[in-house]
XYZ file of N, CA, C and O in Angstrom:
428
model
N 15.411 3.359 -15.033
C 14.278 2.568 -14.596
C 13.547 3.255 -13.454
O 12.445 2.891 -13.122
N 14.112 4.284 -12.867
C 13.515 4.938 -11.727
C 12.155 5.552 -12.005
O 11.332 5.668 -11.118
N 11.884 5.946 -13.255
C 10.605 6.561 -13.582
C 9.570 5.536 -14.036
O 8.454 5.893 -14.411
N 9.897 4.260 -14.013
C 8.954 3.218 -14.403
C 8.853 2.989 -15.890
O 8.028 2.231 -16.354
N 9.714 3.639 -16.659
C 9.674 3.494 -18.111
C 10.888 2.690 -18.555
O 12.012 2.988 -18.186
N 10.637 1.649 -19.334
C 11.721 0.857 -19.904
C 11.960 1.390 -21.304
O 11.341 0.959 -22.263
N 12.814 2.362 -21.408
C 13.042 3.076 -22.665
C 13.427 2.126 -23.798
O 14.252 1.256 -23.630
N 12.799 2.324 -24.959
C 13.099 1.526 -26.121
C 12.415 0.178 -26.151
O 12.581 -0.582 -27.089
N 11.648 -0.172 -25.149
C 11.027 -1.486 -25.052
C 9.501 -1.384 -24.958
O 8.855 -2.343 -24.574
N 8.923 -0.280 -25.320
C 7.486 -0.057 -25.104
C 6.604 -1.077 -25.818
O 5.480 -1.339 -25.379
N 7.075 -1.676 -26.898
C 6.269 -2.659 -27.630
C 6.624 -4.101 -27.261
O 6.168 -5.031 -27.914
N 7.449 -4.265 -26.233
C 7.872 -5.601 -25.814
C 7.082 -6.060 -24.598
O 6.925 -5.308 -23.629
N 6.645 -7.307 -24.644
C 6.074 -7.922 -23.454
C 7.238 -8.428 -22.617
O 8.158 -9.058 -23.136
N 7.199 -8.151 -21.329
C 8.262 -8.553 -20.423
C 7.628 -9.214 -19.210
O 6.599 -8.761 -18.713
N 8.235 -10.284 -18.747
C 7.783 -10.955 -17.537
C 8.932 -11.020 -16.552
O 10.068 -10.657 -16.860
N 8.630 -11.506 -15.339
C 9.666 -11.580 -14.324
C 9.509 -12.861 -13.504
O 8.427 -13.154 -13.003
N 10.617 -13.604 -13.417
C 10.702 -14.793 -12.583
C 11.711 -14.482 -11.486
O 12.821 -14.040 -11.787
N 11.343 -14.686 -10.254
C 12.319 -14.525 -9.172
C 12.659 -15.916 -8.654
O 11.861 -16.850 -8.760
N 13.859 -16.040 -8.127
C 14.244 -17.347 -7.613
C 15.299 -17.229 -6.537
O 16.088 -16.299 -6.512
N 15.236 -18.158 -5.650
C 16.265 -18.410 -4.640
C 16.330 -19.929 -4.585
O 16.759 -20.551 -5.544
N 15.786 -20.532 -3.534
C 15.748 -21.981 -3.453
C 14.722 -22.597 -4.379
O 14.756 -23.783 -4.670
N 13.771 -21.791 -4.830
C 12.772 -22.218 -5.807
C 12.447 -21.037 -6.715
O 12.720 -19.896 -6.378
N 11.868 -21.335 -7.858
C 11.513 -20.289 -8.825
C 10.026 -19.985 -8.734
O 9.212 -20.884 -8.503
N 9.668 -18.727 -8.940
C 8.284 -18.289 -8.854
C 8.062 -17.155 -9.860
O 8.945 -16.320 -10.059
N 6.891 -17.129 -10.465
C 6.557 -16.055 -11.399
C 6.138 -14.816 -10.619
O 5.144 -14.836 -9.907
N 6.912 -13.757 -10.744
C 6.560 -12.480 -10.131
C 5.542 -11.761 -11.009
O 4.609 -11.147 -10.520
N 5.727 -11.851 -12.326
C 4.799 -11.249 -13.278
C 4.803 -12.065 -14.560
O 5.873 -12.357 -15.096
N 3.622 -12.409 -15.066
C 3.579 -13.022 -16.392
C 3.947 -11.975 -17.445
O 4.109 -10.792 -17.122
N 4.080 -12.396 -18.673
C 4.398 -11.452 -19.749
C 3.362 -10.345 -19.791
O 2.152 -10.602 -19.744
N 3.830 -9.097 -19.865
C 2.942 -7.952 -19.821
C 3.562 -6.751 -20.538
O 4.778 -6.658 -20.678
N 2.702 -5.844 -20.971
C 3.145 -4.552 -21.498
C 3.166 -3.499 -20.391
O 3.562 -2.364 -20.613
N 2.730 -3.864 -19.181
C 2.648 -2.941 -18.054
C 4.021 -2.788 -17.401
O 4.299 -3.334 -16.340
N 4.880 -2.035 -18.059
C 6.253 -1.886 -17.597
C 6.346 -1.109 -16.293
O 7.267 -1.346 -15.504
N 5.419 -0.201 -16.042
C 5.422 0.539 -14.778
C 5.238 -0.434 -13.615
O 5.949 -0.362 -12.610
N 4.301 -1.366 -13.750
C 4.097 -2.358 -12.701
C 5.339 -3.243 -12.536
O 5.718 -3.583 -11.414
N 5.974 -3.609 -13.643
C 7.189 -4.421 -13.558
C 8.295 -3.716 -12.775
O 8.981 -4.333 -11.964
N 8.484 -2.432 -13.028
C 9.525 -1.708 -12.300
C 9.176 -1.593 -10.822
O 10.064 -1.660 -9.972
N 7.903 -1.469 -10.511
C 7.468 -1.438 -9.112
C 7.741 -2.787 -8.449
O 8.247 -2.846 -7.319
N 7.416 -3.877 -9.149
C 7.679 -5.209 -8.609
C 9.179 -5.438 -8.424
O 9.614 -5.986 -7.404
N 9.992 -5.020 -9.389
C 11.443 -5.203 -9.291
C 12.013 -4.425 -8.109
O 12.894 -4.917 -7.397
N 11.498 -3.231 -7.881
C 11.978 -2.417 -6.767
C 11.656 -3.055 -5.420
O 12.359 -2.825 -4.434
N 10.616 -3.882 -5.387
C 10.213 -4.520 -4.141
C 10.853 -5.878 -3.886
O 10.617 -6.486 -2.840
N 11.689 -6.353 -4.802
C 12.329 -7.652 -4.598
C 13.314 -7.581 -3.437
O 14.014 -6.585 -3.273
N 13.336 -8.642 -2.639
C 14.241 -8.701 -1.497
C 14.952 -10.043 -1.470
O 14.427 -11.047 -1.957
N 16.112 -10.065 -0.867
C 16.849 -11.311 -0.665
C 16.161 -12.070 0.458
O 15.810 -11.492 1.494
N 15.968 -13.370 0.262
C 15.288 -14.165 1.274
C 16.122 -14.276 2.544
O 17.349 -14.365 2.490
N 15.448 -14.248 3.660
C 16.110 -14.452 4.950
C 15.654 -15.764 5.584
O 16.131 -16.129 6.646
N 14.755 -16.474 4.908
C 14.250 -17.752 5.398
C 15.203 -18.856 4.939
O 15.340 -19.096 3.741
N 15.844 -19.551 5.871
C 16.789 -20.608 5.492
C 16.156 -21.708 4.634
O 16.840 -22.317 3.815
N 14.871 -21.948 4.765
C 14.190 -22.973 3.972
C 14.049 -22.571 2.512
O 13.819 -23.416 1.657
N 14.149 -21.282 2.215
C 14.024 -20.779 0.851
C 15.376 -20.414 0.246
O 15.448 -19.989 -0.907
N 16.443 -20.577 1.008
C 17.764 -20.171 0.551
C 18.277 -21.101 -0.549
O 17.905 -22.260 -0.627
N 19.114 -20.583 -1.406
C 19.699 -21.346 -2.494
C 19.628 -20.555 -3.779
O 19.183 -19.405 -3.807
N 20.075 -21.198 -4.852
C 20.053 -20.561 -6.165
C 19.602 -21.594 -7.189
O 20.401 -22.396 -7.662
N 18.321 -21.589 -7.499
C 17.713 -22.571 -8.407
C 17.695 -22.031 -9.836
O 16.640 -21.748 -10.403
N 18.866 -21.911 -10.421
C 18.988 -21.340 -11.763
C 18.253 -22.189 -12.796
O 17.510 -21.669 -13.629
N 18.451 -23.493 -12.764
C 17.803 -24.382 -13.733
C 16.292 -24.310 -13.659
O 15.608 -24.257 -14.685
N 15.752 -24.288 -12.444
C 14.298 -24.188 -12.283
C 13.778 -22.850 -12.797
O 12.720 -22.778 -13.432
N 14.523 -21.778 -12.531
C 14.110 -20.449 -12.996
C 14.109 -20.382 -14.526
O 13.166 -19.854 -15.131
N 15.143 -20.928 -15.141
C 15.198 -20.942 -16.602
C 14.067 -21.782 -17.193
O 13.437 -21.388 -18.177
N 13.803 -22.941 -16.599
C 12.724 -23.804 -17.089
C 11.381 -23.098 -16.986
O 10.564 -23.160 -17.914
N 11.140 -22.411 -15.876
C 9.892 -21.669 -15.716
C 9.800 -20.532 -16.732
O 8.745 -20.310 -17.341
N 10.896 -19.831 -16.964
C 10.899 -18.748 -17.955
C 10.619 -19.284 -19.357
O 9.843 -18.687 -20.116
N 11.215 -20.424 -19.691
C 10.962 -21.043 -21.003
C 9.489 -21.401 -21.136
O 8.867 -21.146 -22.173
N 8.902 -21.942 -20.086
C 7.480 -22.309 -20.168
C 6.600 -21.074 -20.318
O 5.577 -21.119 -21.008
N 6.984 -19.970 -19.707
C 6.217 -18.723 -19.842
C 6.321 -18.169 -21.261
O 5.388 -17.567 -21.771
N 7.469 -18.343 -21.885
C 7.677 -17.833 -23.242
C 7.142 -18.771 -24.326
O 6.987 -18.365 -25.476
N 6.873 -20.008 -23.955
C 6.494 -21.040 -24.917
C 5.313 -20.628 -25.800
O 5.348 -20.805 -27.005
N 4.276 -20.077 -25.210
C 3.073 -19.727 -25.970
C 3.063 -18.293 -26.474
O 2.116 -17.879 -27.137
N 4.098 -17.528 -26.156
C 4.136 -16.123 -26.571
C 4.309 -16.030 -28.080
O 5.120 -16.739 -28.667
N 3.529 -15.153 -28.686
C 3.631 -14.924 -30.122
C 4.561 -13.727 -30.331
O 4.139 -12.580 -30.335
N 5.849 -14.031 -30.453
C 6.836 -12.966 -30.623
C 7.896 -13.439 -31.603
O 8.217 -14.619 -31.652
N 8.441 -12.497 -32.368
C 9.475 -12.891 -33.320
C 10.815 -13.107 -32.625
O 11.693 -13.769 -33.156
N 10.980 -12.577 -31.433
C 12.205 -12.743 -30.668
C 11.850 -13.041 -29.219
O 11.022 -12.355 -28.626
N 12.475 -14.077 -28.668
C 12.245 -14.451 -27.273
C 13.586 -14.509 -26.563
O 14.500 -15.198 -27.003
N 13.677 -13.770 -25.462
C 14.943 -13.623 -24.746
C 14.705 -13.786 -23.254
O 13.725 -13.285 -22.711
N 15.644 -14.471 -22.607
C 15.680 -14.548 -21.146
C 16.926 -13.802 -20.700
O 18.030 -14.079 -21.168
N 16.753 -12.865 -19.797
C 17.868 -12.159 -19.182
C 18.010 -12.734 -17.779
O 17.152 -12.527 -16.929
N 19.058 -13.495 -17.560
C 19.277 -14.178 -16.287
C 20.199 -13.347 -15.403
O 21.326 -13.043 -15.789
N 19.713 -12.993 -14.225
C 20.524 -12.280 -13.240
C 20.645 -13.189 -12.027
O 19.633 -13.570 -11.443
N 21.855 -13.529 -11.663
C 22.071 -14.424 -10.532
C 23.309 -14.009 -9.757
O 24.188 -13.334 -10.281
N 23.356 -14.464 -8.512
C 24.495 -14.134 -7.659
C 25.481 -15.284 -7.523
O 26.411 -15.205 -6.741
N 25.252 -16.361 -8.253
C 26.194 -17.455 -8.071
C 25.856 -18.722 -8.815
O 25.171 -18.699 -9.827
N 26.326 -19.824 -8.278
C 26.172 -21.136 -8.886
C 24.834 -21.761 -8.520
O 24.236 -21.439 -7.492
N 24.388 -22.686 -9.344
C 23.164 -23.432 -9.082
C 23.368 -24.296 -7.835
O 24.220 -25.177 -7.812
N 22.616 -24.027 -6.780
C 22.748 -24.772 -5.526
C 21.433 -25.364 -5.045
O 21.374 -25.941 -3.965
N 20.366 -25.206 -5.829
C 19.054 -25.689 -5.399
C 18.220 -26.022 -6.622
O 18.620 -25.763 -7.758
N 17.071 -26.596 -6.383
C 16.135 -26.877 -7.457
C 16.294 -28.260 -8.042
O 17.211 -29.011 -7.701
N 15.369 -28.590 -8.952
C 15.306 -29.907 -9.567
C 16.035 -29.970 -10.907
O 16.644 -30.968 -11.237
N 15.958 -28.901 -11.671
C 16.453 -28.894 -13.056
C 17.872 -28.354 -13.127
O 18.201 -27.381 -12.468
N 18.701 -28.969 -13.950
C 20.055 -28.440 -14.129
C 20.007 -27.248 -15.089
O 19.203 -27.231 -16.030
N 20.860 -26.256 -14.877
C 20.896 -25.105 -15.782
C 21.207 -25.498 -17.226
O 20.647 -24.920 -18.153
N 22.076 -26.475 -17.429
C 22.420 -26.886 -18.794
C 21.231 -27.536 -19.501
O 21.004 -27.295 -20.690
N 20.464 -28.332 -18.784
C 19.266 -28.940 -19.371
C 18.249 -27.859 -19.725
O 17.648 -27.883 -20.793
N 18.066 -26.908 -18.825
C 17.133 -25.812 -19.076
C 17.588 -24.963 -20.255
O 16.775 -24.551 -21.093
N 18.881 -24.697 -20.346
C 19.421 -23.907 -21.470
C 19.233 -24.648 -22.785
O 18.924 -24.035 -23.815
N 19.402 -25.946 -22.759
C 19.191 -26.759 -23.957
C 17.738 -26.694 -24.405
O 17.447 -26.588 -25.598
N 16.822 -26.751 -23.440
C 15.394 -26.625 -23.748
C 15.103 -25.277 -24.394
O 14.381 -25.189 -25.390
N 15.682 -24.216 -23.820
C 15.491 -22.875 -24.387
C 16.004 -22.825 -25.828
O 15.338 -22.277 -26.717
N 17.160 -23.400 -26.061
C 17.752 -23.386 -27.403
C 16.853 -24.085 -28.404
O 16.685 -23.603 -29.527
N 16.262 -25.231 -28.023
C 15.388 -25.970 -28.953
C 14.152 -25.152 -29.307
O 13.536 -25.390 -30.351
N 13.785 -24.200 -28.469
C 12.609 -23.363 -28.718
C 12.991 -21.995 -29.280
O 12.140 -21.107 -29.388
N 14.253 -21.822 -29.618
C 14.687 -20.562 -30.219
C 14.756 -19.405 -29.249
O 14.704 -18.247 -29.656
N 14.906 -19.707 -27.972
C 14.977 -18.662 -26.945
C 16.439 -18.431 -26.593
O 17.171 -19.364 -26.293
N 16.859 -17.166 -26.648
C 18.228 -16.802 -26.287
C 18.304 -16.459 -24.806
O 17.378 -15.842 -24.264
N 19.400 -16.853 -24.185
C 19.622 -16.541 -22.765
C 20.855 -15.649 -22.662
O 21.898 -15.969 -23.214
N 20.687 -14.540 -21.975
C 21.809 -13.627 -21.712
C 22.005 -13.529 -20.214
O 21.083 -13.570 -19.453
């Protein structure tokens, strides 16, 4: 990933959701993989106590909503987290169930 190329994925639209105490779209679905790698390299762990936490359910729900209108034969969420759901409104199981009903796989 250091060269900004996501090998083997050039025809895939990829988006990025970051989350701690809340979920936020870092990038909507895009073919601009160089920009995605630049954004990923700039991600930092929050130091603001008001933003601390792990809102897994909210992040999954936001990712599902971003994928909802995408015209793709395969929709996948790759979830990277450091722990248990400790923040947010939505439970991870509810969000995963929503993804399943829409044919979205979560890894």
